[in-house]
Coordinates of C-alpha atoms and ligand atoms in Angstrom, one line a residue:
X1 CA 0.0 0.0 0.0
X2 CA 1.0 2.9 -0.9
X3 CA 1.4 5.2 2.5
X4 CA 2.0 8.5 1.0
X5 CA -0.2 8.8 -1.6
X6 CA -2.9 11.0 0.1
X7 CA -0.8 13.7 1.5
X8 CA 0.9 13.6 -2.0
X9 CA -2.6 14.1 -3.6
X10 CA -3.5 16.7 -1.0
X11 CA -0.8 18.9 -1.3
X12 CA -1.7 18.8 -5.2
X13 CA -5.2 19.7 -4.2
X14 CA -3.5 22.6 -2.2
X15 CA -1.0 23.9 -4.5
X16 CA -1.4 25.7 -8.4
X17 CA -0.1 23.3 -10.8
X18 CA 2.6 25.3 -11.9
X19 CA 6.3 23.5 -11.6
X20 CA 8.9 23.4 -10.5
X21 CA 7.4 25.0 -7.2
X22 CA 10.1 27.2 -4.9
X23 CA 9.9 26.7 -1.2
X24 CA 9.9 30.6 -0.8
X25 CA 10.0 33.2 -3.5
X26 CA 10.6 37.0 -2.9
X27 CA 7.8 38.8 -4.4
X28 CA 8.6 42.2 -6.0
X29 CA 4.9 43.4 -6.4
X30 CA 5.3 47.2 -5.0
X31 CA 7.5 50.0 -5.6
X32 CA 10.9 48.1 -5.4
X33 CA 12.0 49.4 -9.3
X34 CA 10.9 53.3 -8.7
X35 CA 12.9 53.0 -5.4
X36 CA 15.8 51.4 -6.5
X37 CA 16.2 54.1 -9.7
X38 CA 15.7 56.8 -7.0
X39 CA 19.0 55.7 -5.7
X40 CA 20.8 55.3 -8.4
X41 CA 19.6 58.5 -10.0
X42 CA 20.3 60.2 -6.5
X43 CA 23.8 58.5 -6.2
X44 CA 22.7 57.5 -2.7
X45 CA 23.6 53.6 -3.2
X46 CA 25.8 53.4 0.3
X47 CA 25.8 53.1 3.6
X48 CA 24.3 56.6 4.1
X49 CA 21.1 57.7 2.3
X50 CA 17.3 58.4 3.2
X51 CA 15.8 55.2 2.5
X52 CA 18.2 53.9 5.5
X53 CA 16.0 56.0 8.0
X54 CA 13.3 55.8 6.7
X55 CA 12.6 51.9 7.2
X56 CA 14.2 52.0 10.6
X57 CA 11.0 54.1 11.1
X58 CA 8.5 52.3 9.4
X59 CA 9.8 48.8 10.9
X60 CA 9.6 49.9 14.4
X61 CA 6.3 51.3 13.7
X62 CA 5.4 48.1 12.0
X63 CA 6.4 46.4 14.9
X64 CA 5.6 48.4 17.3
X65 CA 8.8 48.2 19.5
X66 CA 10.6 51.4 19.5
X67 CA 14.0 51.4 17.8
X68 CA 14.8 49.6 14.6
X69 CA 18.5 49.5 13.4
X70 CA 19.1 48.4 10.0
X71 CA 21.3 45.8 9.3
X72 CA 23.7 44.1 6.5
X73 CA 22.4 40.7 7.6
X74 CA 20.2 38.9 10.7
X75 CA 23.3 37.4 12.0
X76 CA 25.3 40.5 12.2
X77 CA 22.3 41.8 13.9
X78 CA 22.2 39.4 16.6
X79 CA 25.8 39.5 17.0
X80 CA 25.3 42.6 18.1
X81 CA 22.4 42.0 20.1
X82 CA 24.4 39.9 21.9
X83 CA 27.3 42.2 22.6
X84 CA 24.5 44.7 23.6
X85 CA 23.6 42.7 26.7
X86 CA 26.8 42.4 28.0
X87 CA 27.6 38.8 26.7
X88 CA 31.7 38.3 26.9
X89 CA 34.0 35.7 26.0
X90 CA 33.7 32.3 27.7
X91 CA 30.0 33.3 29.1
X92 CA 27.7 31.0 28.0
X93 CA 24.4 31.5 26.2
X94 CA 21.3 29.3 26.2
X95 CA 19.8 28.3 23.3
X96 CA 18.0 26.0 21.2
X97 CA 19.6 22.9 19.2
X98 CA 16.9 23.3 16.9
X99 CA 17.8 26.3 14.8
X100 CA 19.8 27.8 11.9
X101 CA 22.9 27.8 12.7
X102 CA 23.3 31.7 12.1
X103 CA 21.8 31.6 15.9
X104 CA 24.6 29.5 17.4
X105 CA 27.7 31.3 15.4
X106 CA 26.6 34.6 16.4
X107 CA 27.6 33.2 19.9
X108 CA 30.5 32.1 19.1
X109 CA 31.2 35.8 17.1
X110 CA 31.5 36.8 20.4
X111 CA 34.1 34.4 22.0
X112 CA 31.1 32.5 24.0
X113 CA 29.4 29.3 24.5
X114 CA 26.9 28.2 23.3
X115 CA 24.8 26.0 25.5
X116 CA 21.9 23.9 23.7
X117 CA 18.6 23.3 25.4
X118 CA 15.7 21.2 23.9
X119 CA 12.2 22.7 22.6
X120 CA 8.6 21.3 23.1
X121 CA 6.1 20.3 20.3
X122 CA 3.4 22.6 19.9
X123 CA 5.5 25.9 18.8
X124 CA 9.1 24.2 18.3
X125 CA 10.6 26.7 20.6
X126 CA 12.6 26.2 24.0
X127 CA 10.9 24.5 26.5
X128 CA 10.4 26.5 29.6
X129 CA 9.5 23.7 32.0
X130 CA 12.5 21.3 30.7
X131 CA 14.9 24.4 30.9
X132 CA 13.5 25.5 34.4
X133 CA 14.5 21.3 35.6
X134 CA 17.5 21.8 34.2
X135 CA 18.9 24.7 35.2
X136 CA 17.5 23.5 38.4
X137 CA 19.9 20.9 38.3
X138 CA 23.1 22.4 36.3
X139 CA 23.1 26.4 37.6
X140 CA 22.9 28.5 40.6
X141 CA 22.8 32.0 41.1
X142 CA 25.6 33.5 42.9
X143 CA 24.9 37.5 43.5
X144 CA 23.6 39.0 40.5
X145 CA 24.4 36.0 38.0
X146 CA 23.9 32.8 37.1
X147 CA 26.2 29.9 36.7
X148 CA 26.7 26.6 35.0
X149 CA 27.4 24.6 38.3
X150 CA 29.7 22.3 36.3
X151 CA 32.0 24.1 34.2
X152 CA 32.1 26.9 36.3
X153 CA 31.3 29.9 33.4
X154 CA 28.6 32.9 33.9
X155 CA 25.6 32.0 31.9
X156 CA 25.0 35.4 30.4
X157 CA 21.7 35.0 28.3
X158 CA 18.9 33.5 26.9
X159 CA 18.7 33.4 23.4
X160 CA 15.0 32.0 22.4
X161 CA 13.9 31.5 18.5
X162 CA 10.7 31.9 16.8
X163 CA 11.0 29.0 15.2
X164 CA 9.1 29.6 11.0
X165 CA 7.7 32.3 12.5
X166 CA 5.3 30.8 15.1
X167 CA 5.7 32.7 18.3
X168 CA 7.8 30.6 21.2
X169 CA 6.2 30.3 24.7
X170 CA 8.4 33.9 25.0
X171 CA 6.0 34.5 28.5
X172 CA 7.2 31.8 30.2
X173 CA 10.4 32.2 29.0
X174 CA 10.9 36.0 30.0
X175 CA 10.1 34.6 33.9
X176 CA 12.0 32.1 33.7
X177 CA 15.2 34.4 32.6
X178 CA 14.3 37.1 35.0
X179 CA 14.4 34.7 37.8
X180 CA 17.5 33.3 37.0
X181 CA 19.4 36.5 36.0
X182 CA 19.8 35.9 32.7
X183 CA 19.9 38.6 29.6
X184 CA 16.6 37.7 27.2
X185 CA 17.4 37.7 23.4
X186 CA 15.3 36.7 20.9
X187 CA 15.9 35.5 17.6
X188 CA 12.9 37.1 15.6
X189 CA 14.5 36.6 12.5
X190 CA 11.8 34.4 10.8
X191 CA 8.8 36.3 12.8
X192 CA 8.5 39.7 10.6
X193 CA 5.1 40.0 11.2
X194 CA 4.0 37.1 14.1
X195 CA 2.3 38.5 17.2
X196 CA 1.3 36.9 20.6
X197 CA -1.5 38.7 22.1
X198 CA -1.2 41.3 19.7
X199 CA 2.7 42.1 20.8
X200 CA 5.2 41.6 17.9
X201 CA 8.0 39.0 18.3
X202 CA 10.8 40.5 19.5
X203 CA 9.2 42.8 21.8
X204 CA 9.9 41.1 25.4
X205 CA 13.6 40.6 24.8
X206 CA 16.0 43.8 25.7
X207 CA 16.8 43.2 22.3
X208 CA 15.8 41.3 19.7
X209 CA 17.2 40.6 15.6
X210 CA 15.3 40.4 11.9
X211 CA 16.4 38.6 9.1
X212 CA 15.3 40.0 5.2
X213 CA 17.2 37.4 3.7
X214 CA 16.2 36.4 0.2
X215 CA 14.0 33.7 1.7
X216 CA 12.3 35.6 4.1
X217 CA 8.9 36.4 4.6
X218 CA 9.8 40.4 2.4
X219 CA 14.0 40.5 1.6
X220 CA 16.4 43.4 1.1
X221 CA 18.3 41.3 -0.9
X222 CA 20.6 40.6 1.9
X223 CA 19.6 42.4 5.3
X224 CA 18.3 42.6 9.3
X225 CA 17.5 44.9 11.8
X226 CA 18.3 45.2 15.9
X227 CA 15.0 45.8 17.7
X228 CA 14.3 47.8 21.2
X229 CA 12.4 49.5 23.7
X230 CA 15.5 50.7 24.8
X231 CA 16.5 53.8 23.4
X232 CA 20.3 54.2 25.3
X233 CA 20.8 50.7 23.8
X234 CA 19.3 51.6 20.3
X235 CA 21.8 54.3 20.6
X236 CA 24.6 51.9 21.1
X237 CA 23.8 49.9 18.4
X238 CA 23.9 52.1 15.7
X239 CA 27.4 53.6 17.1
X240 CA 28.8 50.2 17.1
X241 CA 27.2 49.4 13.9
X242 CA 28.6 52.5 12.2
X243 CA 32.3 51.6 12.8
X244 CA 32.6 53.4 16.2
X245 CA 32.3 56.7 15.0
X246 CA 32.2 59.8 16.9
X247 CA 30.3 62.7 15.1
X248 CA 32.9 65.4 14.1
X249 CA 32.7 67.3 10.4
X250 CA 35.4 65.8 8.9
X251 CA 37.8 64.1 11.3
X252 CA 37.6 60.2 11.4
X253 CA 37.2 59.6 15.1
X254 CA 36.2 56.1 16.6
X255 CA 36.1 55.1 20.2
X256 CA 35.6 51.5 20.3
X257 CA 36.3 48.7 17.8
X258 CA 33.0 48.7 15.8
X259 CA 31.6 47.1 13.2
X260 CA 30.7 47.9 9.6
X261 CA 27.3 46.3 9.5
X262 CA 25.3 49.3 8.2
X263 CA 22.6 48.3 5.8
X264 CA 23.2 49.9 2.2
X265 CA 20.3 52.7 1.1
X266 CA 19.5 50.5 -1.8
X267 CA 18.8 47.5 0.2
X268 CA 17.2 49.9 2.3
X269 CA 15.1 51.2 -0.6
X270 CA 14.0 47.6 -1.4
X271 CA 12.8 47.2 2.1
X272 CA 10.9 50.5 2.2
X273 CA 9.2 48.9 -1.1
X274 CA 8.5 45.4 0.2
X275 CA 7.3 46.5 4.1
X276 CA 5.0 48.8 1.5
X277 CA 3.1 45.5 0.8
X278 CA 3.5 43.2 3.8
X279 CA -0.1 43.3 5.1
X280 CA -0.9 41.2 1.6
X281 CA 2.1 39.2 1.9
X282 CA 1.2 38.3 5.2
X283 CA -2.7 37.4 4.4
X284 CA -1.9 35.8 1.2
X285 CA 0.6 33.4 3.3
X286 CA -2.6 33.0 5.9
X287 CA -4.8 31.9 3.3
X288 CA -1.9 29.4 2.3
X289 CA -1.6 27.7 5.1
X290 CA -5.0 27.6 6.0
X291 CA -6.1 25.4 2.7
X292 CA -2.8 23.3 4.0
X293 CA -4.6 22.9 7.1
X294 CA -7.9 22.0 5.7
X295 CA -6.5 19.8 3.0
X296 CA -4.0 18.1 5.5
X297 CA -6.4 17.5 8.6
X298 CA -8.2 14.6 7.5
X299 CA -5.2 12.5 7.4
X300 CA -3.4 10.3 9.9
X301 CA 0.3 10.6 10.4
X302 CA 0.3 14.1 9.5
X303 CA 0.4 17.2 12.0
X304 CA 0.2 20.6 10.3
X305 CA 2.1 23.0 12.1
X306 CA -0.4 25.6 13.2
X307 CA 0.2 28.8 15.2
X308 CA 0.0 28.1 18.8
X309 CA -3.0 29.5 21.0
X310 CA -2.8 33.1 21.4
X311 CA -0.5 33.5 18.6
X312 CA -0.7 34.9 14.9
X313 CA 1.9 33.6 13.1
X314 CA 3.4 35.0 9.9
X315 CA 3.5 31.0 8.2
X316 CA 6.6 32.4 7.0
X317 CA 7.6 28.3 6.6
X318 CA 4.5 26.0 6.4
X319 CA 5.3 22.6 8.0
X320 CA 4.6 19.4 8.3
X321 CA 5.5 16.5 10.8
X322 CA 5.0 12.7 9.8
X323 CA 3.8 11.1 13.2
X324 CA 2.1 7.4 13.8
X325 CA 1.7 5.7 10.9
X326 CA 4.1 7.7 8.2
X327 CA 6.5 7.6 11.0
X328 CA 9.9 6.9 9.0
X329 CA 8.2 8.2 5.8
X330 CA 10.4 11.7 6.1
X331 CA 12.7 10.7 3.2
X332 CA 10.2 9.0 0.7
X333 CA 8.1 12.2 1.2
X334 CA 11.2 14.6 0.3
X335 CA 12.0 12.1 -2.6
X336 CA 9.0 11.7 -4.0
X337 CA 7.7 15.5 -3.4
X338 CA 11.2 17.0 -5.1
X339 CA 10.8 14.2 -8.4
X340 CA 7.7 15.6 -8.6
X341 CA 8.7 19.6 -9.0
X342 CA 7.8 20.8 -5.3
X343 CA 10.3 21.9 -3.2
X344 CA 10.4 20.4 0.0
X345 CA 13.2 20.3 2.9
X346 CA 13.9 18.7 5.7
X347 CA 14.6 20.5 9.1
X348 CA 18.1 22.6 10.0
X349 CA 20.6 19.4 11.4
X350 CA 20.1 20.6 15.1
X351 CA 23.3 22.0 16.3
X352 CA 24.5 19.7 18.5
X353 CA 25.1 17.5 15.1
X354 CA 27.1 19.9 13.2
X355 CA 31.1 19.1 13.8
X356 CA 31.8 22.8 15.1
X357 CA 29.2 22.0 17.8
X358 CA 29.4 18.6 19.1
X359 CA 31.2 19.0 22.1
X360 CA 29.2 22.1 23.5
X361 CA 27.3 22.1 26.6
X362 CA 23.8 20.5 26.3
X363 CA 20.8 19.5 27.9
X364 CA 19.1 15.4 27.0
X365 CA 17.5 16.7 23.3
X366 CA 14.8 14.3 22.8
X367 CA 12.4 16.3 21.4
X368 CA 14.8 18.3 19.0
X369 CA 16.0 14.9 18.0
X370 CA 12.5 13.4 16.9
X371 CA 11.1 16.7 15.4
X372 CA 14.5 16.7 13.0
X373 CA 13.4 12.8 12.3
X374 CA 10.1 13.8 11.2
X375 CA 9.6 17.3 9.9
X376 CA 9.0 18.6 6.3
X377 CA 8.8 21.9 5.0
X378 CA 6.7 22.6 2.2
X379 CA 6.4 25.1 -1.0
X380 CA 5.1 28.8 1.4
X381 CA 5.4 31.5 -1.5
X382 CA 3.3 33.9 -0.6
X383 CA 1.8 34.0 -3.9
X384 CA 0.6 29.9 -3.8
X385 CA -2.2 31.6 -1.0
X386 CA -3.3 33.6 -4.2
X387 CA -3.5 30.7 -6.8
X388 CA -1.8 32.5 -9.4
X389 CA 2.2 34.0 -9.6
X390 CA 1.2 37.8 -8.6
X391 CA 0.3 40.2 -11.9
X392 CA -1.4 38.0 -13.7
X393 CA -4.6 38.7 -12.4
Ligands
PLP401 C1 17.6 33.7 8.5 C2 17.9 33.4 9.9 C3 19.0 34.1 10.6 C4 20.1 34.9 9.9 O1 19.7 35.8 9.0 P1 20.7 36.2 7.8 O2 20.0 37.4 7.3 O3 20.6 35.1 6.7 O4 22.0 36.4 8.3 C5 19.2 33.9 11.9 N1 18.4 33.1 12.6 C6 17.4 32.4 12.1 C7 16.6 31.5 12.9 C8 17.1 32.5 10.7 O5 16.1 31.8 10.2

């Protein structure tokens, strides 16, 4: 018998028959040519230019959370999100195994240790309870910090991940790092967009990062942004951003060691262009996943990822995990699925698997372990929700 042939027929039900099928596409369906010529007409292609401010402004009013500093990248962003909190060399940082590993080197960026911790089921984010038993068991707090009881090292932060843009347990989690005296990070880079109780991702954390990546839910072409409430913080950011320069009309003055990680006014411009048509991105990618859901809920051995309760999820990455009886059937799926002209993927290899990674700290990762067994991402384009590539209706 053959096991997969209803979700195979499903996801034709779901999908336009158009292929080869991308798992995520950019869509340029706004302004993105007019604001692009603007620079070059202007000459403003660099690291200065208008467009640069202006979507700071119009992501942290997106967002909500005060400050947005633009970025060349999400992992240079939470590099320096990191830095921001205070995190030195040979602290260590929690986070999850189950991530892109962007999350984990942006650690290591900063000399520290990275310290895996497992996640739980319904979001794929850490687990507060299994971290709260653990640390429990491996930490104590001695004055105003916490330590990993065995190696000895300050445990600096916490370093949660929305994981495809569904919004982690971040309440629990914020306790849980208050109590223990740890800084809260979060990795909102796939979470443009996701709310939880109608607060953005990204907005608990002292400091949180973006990604626009090409394969994110809008792209600059390469790109992030640093997020927070904190404005002597968002003041720090762009100065060490900026190369560590101190304002002066012509001199070339620095007081630190910064960074060069400003975000280009063209990719700035594109990002002014695509944020210009996120609310349709991010309905269109609704109405995707919600015929996935429909389409996919009638089968057995097949759990749709769905936003958790009191979340609304961007579906940046639409997901599906092959439970019961299609239990094994990860790699036939992914097989068959890419033969057949729709791109599919399996999970990130959780961290702890990677070579560079293997003999970090970690908690027992059981869950991590048999979500990476079992998980498969499907075809998410924004247009697919539409049912037709966008300007050809
Ligand atoms: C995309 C991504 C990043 C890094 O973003 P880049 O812009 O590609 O550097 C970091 N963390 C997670 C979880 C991501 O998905």
């Amino acid at each position: 018998m053959d096991r997969l042939a209803p979700l195979l027929a499903a996801l034709d039900r779901v999908l336009p028959s158009t292929r080869p099928l991308a798992l995520h596409e950019p869509a340029f369906i706004g302004r993105e040519r007019d604001y692009l010529l603007d620079c070059l007409d202007s000459g403003w292609v660099s690291s200065v230019g208008p467009y640069v401010d202006r979507f700071e402004g119009e992501l942290a009013d997106f967002t909500g959370i005060g400050h947005a500093i633009a970025v060349v990248n999400g992992t240079a962003a939470l590099h320096i999100c990191l830095l921001l909190v205070g995190v030195e060399p040979a602290d260590e940082v929690l986070l999850p195994a189950l991530t892109f590993v962007a999350t984990a080197n942006a650690v290591r960026y900063c000399g520290a240790i990275p310290h895996f911790v497992d996640c739980e089921r319904t979001t794929l984010g850490i687990d507060p309870q299994a971290l709260e038993q653990y640390l429990r068991e491996h930490a104590e707090l001695r004055g105003s910090a916490c330590y990993n009881r065995s190696s000895g090292r300050r445990i600096r932060a916490l370093l949660p991940m929305h994981v495809f843009g569904h919004c982690c347990d971040i309440e629990a989690l914020a306790e849980l790092a208050w109590r223990w005296k740890l800084q809260l990070v979060e990795d909102a880079a796939e979470a443009l967009g996701s709310r939880r109780d109608g607060r953005h991702c990204g907005a608990i954390g002292r400091v949180s990062a973006l990604s626009f990546n090409g394969n994110k839910t809008i792209t600059t072409g390469g790109g992030g942004a640093i997020l927070t409430m904190d404005v002597e913080l968002a003041r720090r950011a762009k100065h060490l951003t900026t190369t560590a320069r101190v304002g002066h009309r012509w001199a070339f003055v620095h007081d630190e060691v910064g960074y060069n990680y400003r975000l280009p006014n063209l990719n700035a411009a594109l990002g002014c262009a695509q944020l210009e048509r996120l609310n349709q991105l991010l309905d269109d990618k609704r109405a995707l996943a919600e015929r996935y859901r429909e389409a996919l809920a009638p089968l057995s051995g097949v759990r749709f990822l769905t936003e958790p309760p009191g979340c609304r999820s961007n579906y940046w990455l639409n997901a599906v995990l092959l439970e019961g009886e299609l239990a094994g059937c990860r790699d036939e799926l992914l097989e068959r699925s890419n033969a057949a002209g729709l791109m599919t993927r399996p999970l990130w290899t959780p961290m702890h698997w990677l070579p560079m990674y293997a003999e970090f700290p970690r908690m027992a990762l059981p869950v991590t372990e048999a979500v990476a067994a079992c998980l498969v991402n499907l075809p998410s384009s924004a247009w697919l929700g539409q049912g037709v590539p966008y300007g050809t209706t």
